[in-house]
Amino acid sequence: MTDAPVVDELTPPVRTLMGPGPSDVHPRVLRAMGTPLVGHLDPVFLDVMNEVQELLRYTFRTDNQWTLPISGTGSAAMEAAFGNLVEPGDTVLVPSNGYFGHRMASMANRAGGEVVSVDAPWGEPLDPNDVRDAFETHQPEVFGFVHAETSTGVRQPAVSELTEIAHAHDAFVIADTVTSLGGVELRVDAWDIDIAYSSAQKCLSCPPGASPITLSDRAIDRILTRETPVRSWYLDLSLLEGYWGEDRSYHHTAPITNVYALREALRLVAEEGIERRWERHRRVARTLVSGMEDLGLDRYAAEEYWLPSLNTVRIPDEVDETALIDHLLSKYGIEIAAGLGDLAGEVLRIGCMGHSARPANVQYLLSALEESLNRS
Ligand SMILES: *Cc1c(COP(=O)(O)O)cnc(C)c1O
């Protein structure tokens, strides 16, 4: 047997988080996480749950009864969406224009779906005409799309057009709103989205661990009348409803502290006002993008589908991206990220999400970038 390891108290550095997530956490959210634990069936916690659900409906712009946080990160909420809605043998249409569309494909496949794709180059949104053609060719039961593609900095415009096409074919629409919820205009009811899921650590500026999802009555009907049980016990929404629905009976122990954190993060959204928050993200990111252009870093995504919460800029030939990213972190404590997939080596990814979307952060990053770019 070895001796008890001696490990120092944790003193993480204070970073400025301007990458693809997590974003800077608001001090009020961290304080909420330091408050005492109560049991997950304590009447006090049941009130907290109701408040979180109400705040989530406000933030998603929906009246959906089934609106709750899934225990786990955004990928857990994503797997809950695909795993519950897709039955073995269903045809599932997903996009190929970014990293997270590919993750949708793996999850749909594991749920027993037959995956087909609608294509667009990485760095461009889906064209509704291509979606219409794909519906005519494949007649999918489920269509997933990414509202805010964090790998490319592309916002999918004209969401209503996509949901209309899907509903004209009696299909269900799953929207990945991980990098849009609380930061970029998103209207679940007005846009007629059947299921939208998100994460806590992007535009909500909350530590990861409890991830929002909302489901329409039509989606719930389909889930409750499935022919086969959902393959995941943990993420089976028909069971989770026992806890988050009227009964409030035990399914699994909620991540209580993460739910506290989410409540506080959503309280900040409500205090600011959702539309003002969308506007702030656009305004602050606009300053960031024009400042980067002055430094010779051109925006990658076109204006019509620019995503303010995640800005991709082209890397000039003479710039060593790895050295730049390392220098920003070691000298300034600023985190940004490299490109992924087809855009690896082509772009930098700079987040402007939630509490990170502040003029002070933008000015700090721009000065640090200026010094770093002039160094070589
Ligand atoms: C971050 C992200 C996810 C996955 O969320 P995790 O919290 O990392 O599990 C899914 N989709 C998009 C668009 C994301 O940006």
Short mmCIF file of C-alpha atoms and ligand atoms in Angstrom, two decimals:
data_model
loop_
_atom_site.label_atom_id
_atom_site.label_comp_id
_atom_site.label_asym_id
_atom_site.label_seq_id
_atom_site.Cartn_x
_atom_site.Cartn_y
_atom_site.Cartn_z
CA MET A 1 0.00 0.00 0.00
CA THR A 2 1.26 3.48 -0.80
CA ASP A 3 1.09 6.38 1.63
CA ALA A 4 -1.77 8.85 1.41
CA PRO A 5 -0.94 11.23 -1.43
CA VAL A 6 -0.20 14.78 -0.41
CA VAL A 7 -1.98 17.10 -2.80
CA ASP A 8 -2.07 20.88 -2.48
CA GLU A 9 -5.24 22.87 -2.16
CA LEU A 10 -6.58 23.73 -5.61
CA THR A 11 -5.83 27.28 -6.73
CA PRO A 12 -6.81 27.49 -10.39
CA PRO A 13 -5.72 30.65 -12.24
CA VAL A 14 -8.34 33.23 -13.15
CA ARG A 15 -8.75 32.85 -16.91
CA THR A 16 -10.59 34.94 -19.45
CA LEU A 17 -12.62 32.30 -21.27
CA MET A 18 -13.15 33.37 -24.89
CA GLY A 19 -13.16 29.93 -26.50
CA PRO A 20 -16.03 27.69 -27.65
CA GLY A 21 -17.11 27.05 -24.04
CA PRO A 22 -17.01 27.04 -21.12
CA SER A 23 -17.47 30.80 -20.85
CA ASP A 24 -16.69 32.98 -17.83
CA VAL A 25 -19.05 32.23 -14.96
CA HIS A 26 -20.84 35.14 -13.28
CA PRO A 27 -19.78 35.53 -9.62
CA ARG A 28 -23.40 35.22 -8.54
CA VAL A 29 -23.55 31.76 -10.11
CA LEU A 30 -20.40 30.64 -8.29
CA ARG A 31 -21.86 31.97 -5.04
CA ALA A 32 -25.07 30.01 -5.59
CA MET A 33 -22.91 26.88 -5.92
CA GLY A 34 -21.46 27.50 -2.47
CA THR A 35 -24.87 27.47 -0.75
CA PRO A 36 -25.89 24.48 1.41
CA LEU A 37 -27.10 21.28 -0.13
CA VAL A 38 -30.68 20.16 0.48
CA GLY A 39 -32.10 16.79 -0.51
CA HIS A 40 -33.35 16.32 -4.05
CA LEU A 41 -36.89 15.70 -2.73
CA ASP A 42 -36.79 18.47 -0.09
CA PRO A 43 -39.76 20.83 -0.53
CA VAL A 44 -37.26 23.67 -0.90
CA PHE A 45 -35.64 21.91 -3.82
CA LEU A 46 -39.01 21.15 -5.41
CA ASP A 47 -39.59 24.91 -5.54
CA VAL A 48 -36.15 25.39 -7.06
CA MET A 49 -37.09 22.87 -9.77
CA ASN A 50 -40.30 24.71 -10.59
CA GLU A 51 -38.44 28.00 -10.81
CA VAL A 52 -35.78 26.54 -13.08
CA GLN A 53 -38.47 25.16 -15.40
CA GLU A 54 -40.28 28.49 -15.53
CA LEU A 55 -37.04 30.38 -16.23
CA LEU A 56 -36.09 27.87 -18.91
CA ARG A 57 -39.45 28.34 -20.67
CA TYR A 58 -38.82 32.08 -20.69
CA THR A 59 -35.31 31.65 -22.09
CA PHE A 60 -36.35 29.14 -24.77
CA ARG A 61 -39.39 31.34 -25.64
CA THR A 62 -41.79 28.45 -25.19
CA ASP A 63 -44.86 27.34 -23.28
CA ASN A 64 -43.82 23.68 -23.50
CA GLN A 65 -44.75 21.84 -20.31
CA TRP A 66 -41.82 19.45 -20.81
CA THR A 67 -38.95 21.85 -20.25
CA LEU A 68 -36.25 20.69 -17.85
CA PRO A 69 -32.51 20.29 -17.28
CA ILE A 70 -30.98 16.91 -18.13
CA SER A 71 -28.25 15.71 -15.73
CA GLY A 72 -25.03 15.85 -17.70
CA THR A 73 -23.48 18.15 -20.28
CA GLY A 74 -25.03 19.27 -23.57
CA SER A 75 -24.19 15.93 -25.18
CA ALA A 76 -26.43 14.21 -22.61
CA ALA A 77 -29.32 16.49 -23.57
CA MET A 78 -28.49 15.78 -27.22
CA GLU A 79 -28.57 12.05 -26.58
CA ALA A 80 -31.86 12.42 -24.70
CA ALA A 81 -33.34 14.17 -27.75
CA PHE A 82 -32.22 11.59 -30.32
CA GLY A 83 -32.49 8.57 -28.04
CA ASN A 84 -36.10 9.29 -27.10
CA LEU A 85 -37.46 10.49 -30.43
CA VAL A 86 -35.75 8.00 -32.75
CA GLU A 87 -37.04 4.43 -32.88
CA PRO A 88 -35.11 1.62 -34.55
CA GLY A 89 -35.68 1.78 -38.29
CA ASP A 90 -36.58 5.49 -38.42
CA THR A 91 -34.90 7.54 -41.08
CA VAL A 92 -33.04 10.49 -39.55
CA LEU A 93 -31.84 13.42 -41.62
CA VAL A 94 -28.82 15.33 -40.26
CA PRO A 95 -26.54 18.05 -41.66
CA SER A 96 -22.94 17.43 -42.76
CA ASN A 97 -21.74 21.05 -42.53
CA GLY A 98 -20.06 20.92 -39.13
CA TYR A 99 -18.75 18.87 -36.25
CA PHE A 100 -22.00 18.65 -34.29
CA GLY A 101 -24.08 17.41 -37.22
CA HIS A 102 -21.70 14.45 -37.29
CA ARG A 103 -22.27 13.86 -33.58
CA MET A 104 -26.03 13.88 -34.28
CA ALA A 105 -25.41 11.16 -36.89
CA SER A 106 -23.58 8.92 -34.38
CA MET A 107 -26.27 9.33 -31.77
CA ALA A 108 -29.13 8.71 -34.22
CA ASN A 109 -27.30 5.65 -35.47
CA ARG A 110 -26.83 4.27 -31.96
CA ALA A 111 -30.55 4.81 -31.34
CA GLY A 112 -31.19 2.46 -34.27
CA GLY A 113 -31.94 5.13 -36.86
CA GLU A 114 -31.04 4.99 -40.55
CA VAL A 115 -28.99 8.13 -41.01
CA VAL A 116 -29.07 10.19 -44.19
CA SER A 117 -27.55 13.62 -44.65
CA VAL A 118 -28.23 16.97 -46.20
CA ASP A 119 -25.00 18.57 -47.33
CA ALA A 120 -23.48 22.02 -47.24
CA PRO A 121 -19.80 22.92 -47.05
CA TRP A 122 -18.31 23.46 -43.56
CA GLY A 123 -18.68 27.19 -42.95
CA GLU A 124 -22.06 27.57 -44.65
CA PRO A 125 -25.60 27.07 -43.40
CA LEU A 126 -28.08 24.58 -44.89
CA ASP A 127 -29.95 25.74 -47.97
CA PRO A 128 -33.72 25.18 -47.49
CA ASN A 129 -33.92 23.92 -51.11
CA ASP A 130 -31.45 21.17 -50.29
CA VAL A 131 -33.44 20.28 -47.18
CA ARG A 132 -36.62 20.09 -49.30
CA ASP A 133 -34.88 17.82 -51.82
CA ALA A 134 -33.55 15.60 -49.04
CA PHE A 135 -37.08 15.28 -47.61
CA GLU A 136 -38.44 14.28 -51.00
CA THR A 137 -35.69 11.72 -51.57
CA HIS A 138 -35.52 10.14 -48.10
CA GLN A 139 -38.86 10.91 -46.35
CA PRO A 140 -37.18 11.06 -42.89
CA GLU A 141 -39.20 10.78 -39.67
CA VAL A 142 -36.74 12.98 -37.77
CA PHE A 143 -34.70 15.97 -38.92
CA GLY A 144 -31.89 17.40 -36.78
CA PHE A 145 -30.14 20.67 -37.48
CA VAL A 146 -27.62 22.84 -35.63
CA HIS A 147 -28.85 26.36 -34.97
CA ALA A 148 -25.43 27.65 -33.87
CA GLU A 149 -22.57 25.52 -35.21
CA THR A 150 -19.70 26.07 -32.78
CA SER A 151 -17.17 24.40 -35.06
CA THR A 152 -17.68 26.88 -37.91
CA GLY A 153 -19.23 30.02 -36.36
CA VAL A 154 -22.29 29.68 -38.56
CA ARG A 155 -25.85 30.51 -37.52
CA GLN A 156 -28.59 28.67 -39.37
CA PRO A 157 -30.93 31.40 -40.64
CA ALA A 158 -34.59 30.94 -41.66
CA VAL A 159 -35.30 28.22 -39.11
CA SER A 160 -39.07 28.49 -39.71
CA GLU A 161 -38.55 27.56 -43.33
CA LEU A 162 -36.83 24.34 -42.28
CA THR A 163 -39.47 23.40 -39.72
CA GLU A 164 -42.22 24.07 -42.27
CA ILE A 165 -40.64 21.69 -44.75
CA ALA A 166 -40.28 19.03 -42.05
CA HIS A 167 -43.83 19.41 -40.78
CA ALA A 168 -45.26 19.30 -44.31
CA HIS A 169 -43.71 15.81 -44.36
CA ASP A 170 -45.02 14.92 -40.86
CA ALA A 171 -41.47 14.78 -39.52
CA PHE A 172 -40.12 15.96 -36.17
CA VAL A 173 -37.45 18.63 -35.82
CA ILE A 174 -34.62 18.52 -33.26
CA ALA A 175 -32.61 21.74 -32.93
CA ASP A 176 -29.15 21.92 -31.37
CA THR A 177 -29.29 25.29 -29.62
CA VAL A 178 -26.23 24.74 -27.45
CA THR A 179 -24.42 27.89 -28.55
CA SER A 180 -27.53 30.01 -29.11
CA LEU A 181 -29.72 29.62 -26.00
CA GLY A 182 -29.47 32.84 -24.00
CA GLY A 183 -27.17 34.55 -26.51
CA VAL A 184 -28.67 34.53 -29.99
CA GLU A 185 -32.28 35.00 -31.08
CA LEU A 186 -34.09 31.69 -30.57
CA ARG A 187 -37.88 31.26 -30.52
CA VAL A 188 -38.85 27.64 -29.97
CA ASP A 189 -42.63 28.13 -30.23
CA ALA A 190 -42.74 30.79 -32.95
CA TRP A 191 -40.34 28.73 -35.05
CA ASP A 192 -42.24 25.50 -34.35
CA ILE A 193 -39.26 23.43 -33.16
CA ASP A 194 -40.27 20.04 -31.70
CA ILE A 195 -37.23 19.50 -29.47
CA ALA A 196 -34.47 21.96 -28.62
CA TYR A 197 -31.58 21.15 -26.32
CA SER A 198 -28.66 23.17 -24.97
CA SER A 199 -25.76 23.28 -22.50
CA ALA A 200 -25.17 25.39 -19.41
CA GLN A 201 -21.59 26.49 -20.11
CA LYS A 202 -22.04 28.45 -23.34
CA CYS A 203 -24.26 31.56 -23.50
CA LEU A 204 -25.79 30.86 -20.07
CA SER A 205 -22.33 31.17 -18.46
CA CYS A 206 -22.91 28.44 -15.94
CA PRO A 207 -20.58 25.51 -15.16
CA PRO A 208 -21.44 22.40 -17.20
CA GLY A 209 -23.59 19.69 -15.61
CA ALA A 210 -27.31 20.39 -16.02
CA SER A 211 -28.42 20.85 -19.62
CA PRO A 212 -31.68 22.41 -20.80
CA ILE A 213 -34.11 20.59 -23.07
CA THR A 214 -37.65 21.45 -24.18
CA LEU A 215 -40.16 19.21 -25.98
CA SER A 216 -43.44 19.98 -27.71
CA ASP A 217 -46.60 18.01 -26.84
CA ARG A 218 -46.39 16.42 -30.27
CA ALA A 219 -42.87 15.16 -29.57
CA ILE A 220 -43.93 13.89 -26.15
CA ASP A 221 -46.88 12.00 -27.68
CA ARG A 222 -44.49 10.22 -29.98
CA ILE A 223 -42.14 9.38 -27.12
CA LEU A 224 -44.91 8.08 -24.86
CA THR A 225 -46.28 5.84 -27.64
CA ARG A 226 -42.97 4.31 -28.73
CA GLU A 227 -43.08 0.65 -29.70
CA THR A 228 -39.72 -0.10 -28.12
CA PRO A 229 -38.33 1.26 -24.85
CA VAL A 230 -35.68 3.96 -25.03
CA ARG A 231 -32.30 2.20 -25.01
CA SER A 232 -30.90 4.41 -22.25
CA TRP A 233 -32.53 3.98 -18.86
CA TYR A 234 -30.84 7.12 -17.48
CA LEU A 235 -32.07 9.40 -20.26
CA ASP A 236 -35.52 7.88 -20.78
CA LEU A 237 -37.79 10.94 -20.65
CA SER A 238 -40.88 8.87 -19.86
CA LEU A 239 -39.12 7.89 -16.60
CA LEU A 240 -37.59 11.31 -15.97
CA GLU A 241 -41.07 12.78 -16.15
CA GLY A 242 -41.74 11.00 -12.83
CA TYR A 243 -39.25 13.34 -11.21
CA TRP A 244 -39.59 16.56 -13.21
CA GLY A 245 -43.36 16.16 -13.81
CA GLU A 246 -46.22 16.22 -11.30
CA ASP A 247 -45.15 13.26 -9.16
CA ARG A 248 -41.70 14.43 -8.11
CA SER A 249 -40.68 10.88 -7.32
CA TYR A 250 -37.15 9.54 -7.28
CA HIS A 251 -35.53 8.56 -10.57
CA HIS A 252 -31.89 9.53 -10.03
CA THR A 253 -30.40 12.09 -7.65
CA ALA A 254 -30.45 15.48 -9.36
CA PRO A 255 -27.08 17.30 -9.51
CA ILE A 256 -28.41 19.71 -6.91
CA THR A 257 -25.56 22.22 -6.99
CA ASN A 258 -25.67 22.39 -10.79
CA VAL A 259 -29.39 23.07 -10.63
CA TYR A 260 -28.75 25.90 -8.15
CA ALA A 261 -26.19 27.28 -10.57
CA LEU A 262 -28.53 27.04 -13.53
CA ARG A 263 -31.27 28.78 -11.56
CA GLU A 264 -28.98 31.72 -10.82
CA ALA A 265 -27.70 31.88 -14.41
CA LEU A 266 -31.28 31.94 -15.68
CA ARG A 267 -32.25 34.56 -13.11
CA LEU A 268 -29.53 36.74 -14.66
CA VAL A 269 -31.09 36.15 -18.09
CA ALA A 270 -34.52 37.18 -16.84
CA GLU A 271 -33.16 40.29 -15.10
CA GLU A 272 -31.40 41.43 -18.24
CA GLY A 273 -34.31 40.51 -20.50
CA ILE A 274 -33.85 37.92 -23.22
CA GLU A 275 -34.07 40.32 -26.17
CA ARG A 276 -31.66 42.78 -24.60
CA ARG A 277 -29.30 39.89 -23.99
CA TRP A 278 -29.42 38.87 -27.66
CA GLU A 279 -28.75 42.49 -28.56
CA ARG A 280 -25.79 42.71 -26.16
CA HIS A 281 -24.18 39.64 -27.72
CA ARG A 282 -24.50 41.18 -31.19
CA ARG A 283 -23.15 44.54 -30.06
CA VAL A 284 -20.17 43.22 -28.11
CA ALA A 285 -19.28 40.63 -30.77
CA ARG A 286 -19.51 43.32 -33.45
CA THR A 287 -16.80 45.31 -31.64
CA LEU A 288 -14.72 42.17 -31.34
CA VAL A 289 -15.01 41.29 -35.03
CA SER A 290 -14.23 44.79 -36.28
CA GLY A 291 -11.27 45.05 -33.90
CA MET A 292 -9.92 41.75 -35.21
CA GLU A 293 -10.37 42.91 -38.79
CA ASP A 294 -8.23 45.96 -37.96
CA LEU A 295 -5.54 43.50 -36.86
CA GLY A 296 -5.73 41.61 -40.16
CA LEU A 297 -7.90 38.74 -38.91
CA ASP A 298 -10.85 38.54 -41.30
CA ARG A 299 -14.16 37.07 -40.27
CA TYR A 300 -14.83 33.70 -41.84
CA ALA A 301 -18.66 33.50 -41.79
CA ALA A 302 -20.67 35.85 -44.01
CA GLU A 303 -22.79 38.57 -42.39
CA GLU A 304 -26.14 36.85 -43.19
CA TYR A 305 -25.25 33.87 -41.06
CA TRP A 306 -22.67 35.29 -38.68
CA LEU A 307 -22.92 33.78 -35.19
CA PRO A 308 -22.11 36.46 -32.57
CA SER A 309 -21.54 33.91 -29.79
CA LEU A 310 -18.76 32.14 -31.73
CA ASN A 311 -16.61 34.10 -34.12
CA THR A 312 -14.37 32.34 -36.63
CA VAL A 313 -11.57 34.38 -38.21
CA ARG A 314 -9.11 33.34 -40.93
CA ILE A 315 -5.53 32.69 -39.83
CA PRO A 316 -3.11 34.74 -41.98
CA ASP A 317 -0.39 32.60 -43.65
CA GLU A 318 2.44 34.06 -41.59
CA VAL A 319 0.76 33.33 -38.25
CA ASP A 320 1.60 30.17 -36.28
CA GLU A 321 -1.78 29.42 -34.72
CA THR A 322 -0.55 27.01 -32.04
CA ALA A 323 2.09 29.48 -30.85
CA LEU A 324 -0.50 32.27 -30.84
CA ILE A 325 -3.04 30.28 -28.81
CA ASP A 326 -0.35 29.15 -26.33
CA HIS A 327 1.01 32.68 -25.93
CA LEU A 328 -2.44 34.13 -25.24
CA LEU A 329 -3.01 31.53 -22.55
CA SER A 330 0.40 31.63 -20.89
CA LYS A 331 0.99 35.38 -20.99
CA TYR A 332 -2.56 36.75 -20.67
CA GLY A 333 -4.62 33.87 -19.31
CA ILE A 334 -6.94 34.16 -22.29
CA GLU A 335 -8.43 31.02 -23.79
CA ILE A 336 -9.38 30.89 -27.47
CA ALA A 337 -9.48 27.82 -29.73
CA ALA A 338 -8.24 26.44 -33.03
CA GLY A 339 -10.43 25.26 -35.90
CA LEU A 340 -11.98 21.79 -35.92
CA GLY A 341 -12.53 19.22 -38.68
CA ASP A 342 -12.50 20.72 -42.18
CA LEU A 343 -11.54 24.11 -40.71
CA ALA A 344 -8.52 22.88 -38.70
CA GLY A 345 -5.58 25.16 -39.52
CA GLU A 346 -7.84 27.63 -41.33
CA VAL A 347 -9.57 29.54 -38.56
CA LEU A 348 -9.41 30.61 -34.95
CA ARG A 349 -12.58 30.27 -32.88
CA ILE A 350 -13.33 33.06 -30.47
CA GLY A 351 -16.32 32.83 -28.19
CA CYS A 352 -18.34 35.79 -27.00
CA MET A 353 -20.84 34.13 -24.73
CA GLY A 354 -22.83 35.14 -21.69
CA HIS A 355 -20.69 36.76 -19.00
CA SER A 356 -17.70 36.65 -21.39
CA ALA A 357 -19.57 38.93 -23.81
CA ARG A 358 -18.39 42.12 -22.10
CA PRO A 359 -16.62 45.16 -23.58
CA ALA A 360 -13.79 44.79 -21.04
CA ASN A 361 -13.08 41.23 -22.21
CA VAL A 362 -13.12 42.30 -25.83
CA GLN A 363 -10.68 45.18 -25.24
CA TYR A 364 -8.37 42.91 -23.26
CA LEU A 365 -8.40 40.23 -25.96
CA LEU A 366 -7.82 42.76 -28.75
CA SER A 367 -4.81 44.31 -26.98
CA ALA A 368 -3.37 40.87 -26.23
CA LEU A 369 -3.91 39.80 -29.85
CA GLU A 370 -2.22 42.92 -31.14
CA GLU A 371 0.86 42.32 -29.02
CA SER A 372 0.93 38.61 -29.85
CA LEU A 373 0.62 39.14 -33.61
CA ASN A 374 3.43 41.75 -33.63
CA ARG A 375 5.74 39.51 -31.68
CA SER A 376 6.80 37.19 -34.50
C1 LIG B 1 -20.59 22.31 -26.90
C2 LIG B 1 -21.56 21.79 -27.90
C3 LIG B 1 -22.22 20.54 -27.76
C4 LIG B 1 -21.87 19.55 -26.70
O1 LIG B 1 -22.01 20.01 -25.45
P1 LIG B 1 -21.13 19.42 -24.23
O2 LIG B 1 -21.65 20.28 -23.12
O3 LIG B 1 -19.71 19.63 -24.58
O4 LIG B 1 -21.47 18.00 -24.05
C5 LIG B 1 -23.18 20.19 -28.68
N1 LIG B 1 -23.49 21.01 -29.72
C6 LIG B 1 -22.87 22.18 -29.91
C7 LIG B 1 -23.26 23.03 -31.07
C8 LIG B 1 -21.89 22.61 -29.01
O5 LIG B 1 -21.27 23.77 -29.21
#
